[in-house]
Amino acid sequence: MTTPGGMTAVQAVNRIEAAGHPRPQDRRLHARGAVFAGRFVPSGRLAQLTSAAHLTRETDLVVRFSNGSPQHDADDRTRGIRGMAVKFLDGEGNGVHDLVAANFRVFPSSTPEGFIELVEALAGTTETALKDKLAAGGKLAGFLFQHKESHAGIKAFVSRHAPASFATTRFDGLHAFHFADAEGRRRAFRYRLVPQLGEVDLDSGRALPRDFLLPELDRRLAGGPVSFTLVVQLGDQGDPTHDPSIAWPEQRTLLPAGEIRIERLSPDSAQWERQVFDPTRVAPGVELSDDAVLAFRPHAYSVSAERRLSADPGPAR
Ligand code: HEM
């Protein structure tokens, strides 16, 4: 697949690798993560909107939480991208629908090229706060000059601290999709994963190890499940569906679709780790929108997966 601007998925992943230097066996972004097991408990509120069975009855699922950096030893104490990817499972344990979301409220680019330029501009910011980088100018300032559509997303992002826990972070799917009901009627929606414990940012990470987030969640789960509400935002007629950098007005209807209840680290975490969480894997009853960024993602994810799965990990580090 080639973008309207002429970039292929191979070129995109080559540029991500050149900017971020991931280890060969890791995801080219979101390198460090772990997979947890849980259940989806539907609210019953989607039954009128979609024929998707997994959204309207209780199902098993797995959830991969990640640090967005291409570096496996990324610093969780610094502001940056965190990811939550959900895979709904059928009765045989096969994935039927994926949600792939990040702690962004709006995507900082309307094109795949813009996203790759941003990855390049932000390269090496794992140690330095984003604000310092903005103040210092250079590539990031150049990017912002070229990409006015990115200002809202980046401004909202730099105003936040790093998350204190995956369990207290909100994750948004950002793209529009459509529900389709049994009669073929369609309704545009976006989704978000809202922590039932509320959102809590890190006050000061000084006493914490740099990879504290996954062990913190594991310890927390020893005391009981951690839950997120899957919330869908319904679009009105005319709300744009093609551009993840344009948020819909917050007064649009928000429906609680159900509870994502995370119970334990998956005993098969290492095996799930090898799989792809693909935002375009949707079950019948849900359809993709006309968003070109969404359409491009699975191609880049496949290139990343082919490379990491064929890599010789070399000596353990
Ligand atoms: C053109 C846009 C994008 C590109 C090129 C891109 C690229 C990538 C790549 C190469 C991976 C590693 C995949 C793998 O090896 O399995 C990845 C993972 C991920 N991306 Fe993106 N991405 C894009 C947009 C987004 C957006 C819009 C979101 C959030 C809504 C997002 C969230 C994630 C998450 C959460 C993961 C980790 C998934 C997992 O745990 O397996 N990405 N991305």
Coordinates of C-alpha atoms and ligand atoms in Angstrom, one line a residue:
M1 CA 0.0 0.0 0.0
T2 CA 1.2 3.5 -0.9
T3 CA -0.2 6.7 0.7
P4 CA -1.6 9.5 -1.6
G5 CA 1.8 11.2 -0.8
G6 CA 3.7 8.2 -2.3
M7 CA 5.1 6.5 1.0
T8 CA 5.0 2.7 1.3
A9 CA 4.7 0.8 4.6
V10 CA 8.3 -0.5 4.1
Q11 CA 9.5 3.1 3.8
A12 CA 7.5 4.2 6.8
V13 CA 9.0 1.4 9.0
N14 CA 12.5 2.0 7.6
R15 CA 12.2 5.6 8.8
I16 CA 10.8 4.6 12.2
E17 CA 13.8 2.2 12.6
A18 CA 16.3 4.9 11.5
A19 CA 14.9 7.4 14.1
G20 CA 14.3 5.0 17.0
H21 CA 16.8 2.1 16.7
P22 CA 14.6 -0.7 18.1
R23 CA 16.1 -4.1 18.8
P24 CA 15.5 -6.4 15.9
Q25 CA 13.1 -8.7 17.9
D26 CA 10.9 -5.8 19.2
R27 CA 7.9 -4.0 17.8
R28 CA 9.2 -0.9 15.9
L29 CA 7.0 1.2 18.2
H30 CA 5.5 0.2 21.5
A31 CA 8.5 -2.1 22.1
R32 CA 8.0 -2.9 25.8
G33 CA 4.7 -4.4 26.8
A34 CA 2.9 -7.3 28.4
V35 CA -0.3 -9.1 27.7
F36 CA -3.1 -9.5 30.4
A37 CA -6.2 -11.7 30.3
G38 CA -9.7 -10.6 31.2
R39 CA -13.4 -10.4 30.2
F40 CA -15.7 -8.0 28.4
V41 CA -19.0 -7.5 30.2
P42 CA -21.4 -5.6 27.9
S43 CA -23.8 -2.9 29.2
G44 CA -26.5 -3.9 26.7
R45 CA -26.5 -0.3 25.3
L46 CA -25.1 -1.3 21.8
A47 CA -27.7 -3.9 21.0
Q48 CA -29.7 -1.4 18.8
L49 CA -26.7 -0.2 17.0
T50 CA -24.6 -3.2 15.9
S51 CA -25.0 -6.8 15.1
A52 CA -21.5 -7.5 16.5
A53 CA -22.1 -10.5 18.9
H54 CA -18.8 -10.0 20.8
L55 CA -19.9 -6.5 21.8
T56 CA -23.3 -7.6 23.1
R57 CA -22.5 -10.7 25.1
E58 CA -19.8 -11.6 27.6
T59 CA -16.5 -12.7 26.0
D60 CA -12.9 -13.4 26.9
L61 CA -10.2 -10.9 25.8
V62 CA -6.5 -10.1 26.1
V63 CA -5.0 -6.7 26.6
R64 CA -1.5 -5.5 25.8
F65 CA -0.3 -2.5 27.7
S66 CA 2.8 -0.8 26.3
N67 CA 5.2 2.1 26.4
G68 CA 5.1 3.7 22.9
S69 CA 8.8 4.1 22.6
P70 CA 10.8 1.9 20.1
Q71 CA 13.2 1.3 22.9
H72 CA 12.6 -1.8 25.1
D73 CA 14.2 0.0 28.1
A74 CA 12.1 3.2 27.7
D75 CA 11.7 5.4 30.8
D76 CA 8.1 5.1 32.1
R77 CA 8.8 8.1 34.4
T78 CA 8.8 10.6 31.4
R79 CA 5.9 11.9 29.5
G80 CA 5.2 10.1 26.3
I81 CA 2.9 7.6 24.5
R82 CA 1.4 4.7 26.3
G83 CA -0.7 2.1 24.5
M84 CA -3.6 -0.2 25.3
A85 CA -4.5 -2.9 22.7
V86 CA -7.5 -5.2 23.3
K87 CA -8.2 -8.4 21.4
F88 CA -11.7 -9.9 21.8
L89 CA -11.6 -13.7 21.6
D90 CA -14.1 -16.2 20.2
G91 CA -14.9 -19.4 22.0
E92 CA -11.7 -21.1 20.6
G93 CA -9.4 -18.3 21.8
N94 CA -9.0 -16.7 18.3
G95 CA -9.0 -12.9 17.9
V96 CA -12.2 -11.5 16.3
H97 CA -11.8 -7.8 16.9
D98 CA -9.0 -5.5 18.0
L99 CA -9.0 -2.1 19.7
V100 CA -5.7 -0.3 19.5
A101 CA -5.6 2.9 21.5
A102 CA -3.2 5.4 23.0
N103 CA -3.2 8.1 25.7
F104 CA -3.9 10.8 23.1
R105 CA -7.2 12.7 22.8
V106 CA -6.6 13.5 19.1
F107 CA -4.0 12.1 16.7
P108 CA -1.3 14.7 16.0
S109 CA -1.4 14.2 12.3
S110 CA -3.9 13.9 9.5
T111 CA -1.6 11.8 7.3
P112 CA 0.7 8.8 7.7
E113 CA 3.6 11.0 6.4
G114 CA 2.9 13.6 9.1
F115 CA 3.1 10.9 11.8
I116 CA 6.4 9.6 10.5
E117 CA 7.8 13.1 10.4
L118 CA 6.7 13.6 14.0
V119 CA 8.4 10.3 15.1
E120 CA 11.6 11.6 13.5
A121 CA 11.2 15.0 15.1
L122 CA 10.7 13.5 18.5
A123 CA 13.5 10.8 18.2
G124 CA 15.6 10.8 21.4
T125 CA 13.1 12.5 23.6
T126 CA 12.8 9.6 25.9
E127 CA 15.2 11.2 28.3
T128 CA 14.4 14.8 27.7
A129 CA 11.0 16.3 28.5
L130 CA 9.0 17.2 25.4
K131 CA 8.7 20.8 26.6
D132 CA 12.5 21.3 26.6
K133 CA 12.6 20.0 23.1
L134 CA 9.9 22.4 22.0
A135 CA 11.7 25.3 23.7
A136 CA 15.0 24.3 22.0
G137 CA 13.4 24.5 18.5
G138 CA 15.0 22.4 15.8
K139 CA 13.2 19.6 14.0
L140 CA 10.1 19.6 16.3
A141 CA 9.6 23.4 15.9
G142 CA 10.0 22.9 12.1
F143 CA 7.4 20.1 12.2
L144 CA 4.9 22.3 14.1
F145 CA 5.4 25.2 11.6
Q146 CA 4.5 22.8 8.7
H147 CA 1.7 21.0 10.5
K148 CA -0.9 23.4 11.9
E149 CA -3.4 20.5 12.3
S150 CA -1.0 19.0 14.9
H151 CA -1.1 21.9 17.3
A152 CA -4.2 20.9 19.3
G153 CA -3.0 17.3 19.8
I154 CA 0.5 18.2 20.9
K155 CA -0.6 21.1 23.1
A156 CA -3.1 18.8 25.0
F157 CA -0.4 16.2 25.3
V158 CA 2.5 18.3 26.7
S159 CA 0.2 19.8 29.4
R160 CA 0.0 16.3 31.0
H161 CA 2.5 14.5 33.1
A162 CA 3.4 10.8 32.7
P163 CA 0.7 8.4 33.8
A164 CA 1.0 7.0 37.4
S165 CA -0.4 3.6 36.4
F166 CA -1.8 1.9 33.3
A167 CA -4.9 1.4 35.5
T168 CA -5.4 5.2 35.8
T169 CA -4.8 6.2 32.1
R170 CA -7.5 6.9 29.5
F171 CA -6.8 5.5 26.0
D172 CA -8.5 6.7 22.9
G173 CA -9.0 4.9 19.6
L174 CA -8.9 8.2 17.6
H175 CA -10.2 6.9 14.3
A176 CA -13.9 6.9 13.3
F177 CA -15.6 3.6 12.6
H178 CA -19.2 2.7 11.8
F179 CA -21.7 0.4 13.5
A180 CA -23.9 -1.5 11.2
D181 CA -27.2 -3.1 12.5
A182 CA -29.0 -6.1 11.2
E183 CA -30.9 -3.9 8.7
G184 CA -27.7 -2.4 7.4
R185 CA -28.2 1.0 9.0
R186 CA -24.9 2.7 9.8
R187 CA -23.8 5.1 12.6
A188 CA -20.3 6.6 12.9
F189 CA -18.5 6.3 16.2
R190 CA -15.2 6.6 18.0
Y191 CA -14.2 4.7 21.1
R192 CA -12.2 5.4 24.3
L193 CA -11.2 3.2 27.2
V194 CA -11.9 5.1 30.4
P195 CA -10.3 3.8 33.7
Q196 CA -12.9 3.2 36.4
L197 CA -10.3 4.3 39.0
G198 CA -10.1 7.8 37.3
E199 CA -7.1 9.4 35.7
V200 CA -4.1 9.9 37.8
D201 CA -0.8 11.3 36.6
L202 CA 2.6 10.8 38.2
D203 CA 3.5 13.5 40.8
S204 CA 7.2 12.7 40.9
G205 CA 8.8 9.6 39.5
R206 CA 12.1 10.1 41.3
A207 CA 11.7 7.0 43.6
L208 CA 10.5 4.7 40.9
P209 CA 12.4 2.4 38.6
R210 CA 12.3 3.4 34.9
D211 CA 10.2 0.4 33.9
F212 CA 7.7 0.6 36.8
L213 CA 4.4 0.5 34.9
L214 CA 4.0 -3.2 34.0
P215 CA 5.1 -4.5 37.5
E216 CA 2.8 -1.9 39.1
L217 CA -0.2 -3.3 37.2
D218 CA 0.8 -6.9 38.0
R219 CA 1.0 -6.1 41.7
R220 CA -2.3 -4.2 41.6
L221 CA -4.1 -7.2 40.0
A222 CA -3.1 -9.4 42.9
G223 CA -5.6 -7.3 44.9
G224 CA -8.4 -7.7 42.4
P225 CA -9.4 -6.9 38.8
V226 CA -8.8 -3.5 37.2
S227 CA -11.6 -2.2 35.0
F228 CA -12.0 0.2 32.1
T229 CA -15.3 1.3 30.6
L230 CA -15.5 1.0 26.8
V231 CA -17.2 4.2 25.9
V232 CA -18.4 5.0 22.3
Q233 CA -18.9 8.5 21.1
L234 CA -21.6 8.6 18.4
G235 CA -21.0 11.0 15.5
D236 CA -23.7 13.3 14.2
Q237 CA -24.5 13.8 10.5
G238 CA -21.6 15.7 9.0
D239 CA -19.0 14.9 11.7
P240 CA -15.8 14.2 9.8
T241 CA -14.7 10.5 9.8
H242 CA -11.6 10.7 7.6
D243 CA -9.3 12.7 9.8
P244 CA -8.0 11.5 13.2
S245 CA -6.5 14.9 14.0
I246 CA -10.1 16.5 14.2
A247 CA -11.9 15.7 17.4
W248 CA -15.7 15.6 17.5
P249 CA -17.5 18.0 19.8
E250 CA -17.4 16.7 23.4
Q251 CA -21.2 17.1 23.7
R252 CA -21.8 14.2 21.2
T253 CA -23.6 11.3 22.8
L254 CA -21.3 9.1 24.9
L255 CA -22.5 5.5 25.5
P256 CA -21.0 3.1 27.9
A257 CA -20.7 -0.1 25.8
G258 CA -19.4 -2.3 28.6
E259 CA -16.7 -3.1 31.1
I260 CA -13.2 -4.4 30.1
R261 CA -12.2 -6.3 33.3
I262 CA -8.5 -7.2 33.5
E263 CA -7.9 -10.1 35.8
R264 CA -4.3 -11.3 35.5
L265 CA -1.1 -11.4 33.5
S266 CA -1.8 -13.8 30.7
P267 CA -0.1 -17.2 31.3
D268 CA 0.4 -17.0 27.5
S269 CA 1.8 -13.4 27.5
A270 CA 4.9 -14.4 25.5
Q271 CA 2.9 -16.0 22.8
W272 CA 0.4 -13.1 22.6
E273 CA 3.4 -10.7 22.4
R274 CA 4.2 -12.2 19.0
Q275 CA 0.8 -11.4 17.6
V276 CA -0.3 -8.2 15.9
F277 CA -3.0 -6.0 17.4
D278 CA -4.6 -4.6 14.2
P279 CA -6.9 -1.6 14.5
T280 CA -8.6 -2.7 11.2
R281 CA -9.5 -6.2 12.5
V282 CA -13.2 -5.6 13.1
A283 CA -16.0 -8.2 13.3
P284 CA -19.2 -8.1 11.2
G285 CA -21.4 -5.3 12.7
V286 CA -18.5 -2.8 12.7
E287 CA -17.1 -1.2 9.6
L288 CA -14.0 0.9 8.8
S289 CA -14.3 4.6 7.9
D290 CA -12.7 6.5 5.1
D291 CA -9.6 7.4 7.3
A292 CA -6.4 7.0 5.3
V293 CA -4.3 6.8 8.5
L294 CA -6.4 3.9 9.7
A295 CA -6.1 2.2 6.3
F296 CA -2.3 2.6 6.4
R297 CA -1.7 1.2 9.9
P298 CA -2.1 -2.6 9.3
H299 CA 0.4 -2.4 6.5
A300 CA 3.1 -0.8 8.7
Y301 CA 2.2 -3.2 11.5
S302 CA 2.7 -6.2 9.2
V303 CA 6.1 -5.0 8.1
S304 CA 7.1 -4.5 11.8
A305 CA 5.8 -7.9 12.7
E306 CA 7.6 -9.7 9.8
R307 CA 10.8 -8.1 10.8
R308 CA 10.5 -8.8 14.6
L309 CA 9.3 -12.4 14.1
S310 CA 12.1 -13.3 11.7
A311 CA 14.8 -11.6 13.9
D312 CA 17.4 -13.5 15.8
P313 CA 17.2 -11.9 19.3
G314 CA 20.9 -12.4 19.9
P315 CA 22.3 -12.6 23.4
A316 CA 19.8 -11.5 26.1
R317 CA 20.3 -7.9 27.3
Ligands
HEM1 C1 0.3 6.1 10.2 C2 0.1 5.9 11.5 C3 0.8 4.9 12.4 C4 1.9 4.1 12.1 C5 2.8 4.2 10.9 C6 2.1 3.3 13.3 C7 3.1 2.4 13.4 C8 3.2 1.4 14.4 C9 4.0 0.2 14.4 C10 5.1 -0.1 13.3 C11 3.8 -0.6 15.5 C12 4.4 -1.9 15.9 C13 3.4 -3.0 15.4 C14 3.9 -4.4 15.7 O1 5.1 -4.8 15.5 O2 3.0 -5.3 16.0 C15 2.7 0.2 16.2 C16 2.2 -0.3 17.4 C17 1.2 0.4 18.1 N1 0.6 1.6 17.7 FE1 0.8 2.5 15.9 N2 1.1 3.5 14.2 C18 0.3 4.5 13.7 C19 -0.8 5.1 14.3 C20 -1.3 4.8 15.6 C21 -2.4 5.4 16.2 C22 -3.4 6.4 15.6 C23 -2.5 4.8 17.4 C24 -3.5 5.0 18.5 C25 -4.8 5.2 18.3 C26 -1.4 3.8 17.6 C27 -1.2 3.0 18.7 C28 -0.3 1.9 18.7 C29 -0.3 1.0 19.7 C30 -1.1 1.0 21.0 C31 0.6 0.0 19.4 C32 1.1 -1.2 20.2 C33 0.1 -2.4 19.8 C34 0.4 -3.6 20.5 O3 0.5 -3.6 21.7 O4 0.7 -4.7 19.8 N3 -0.7 3.9 16.4 N4 2.4 1.3 15.5

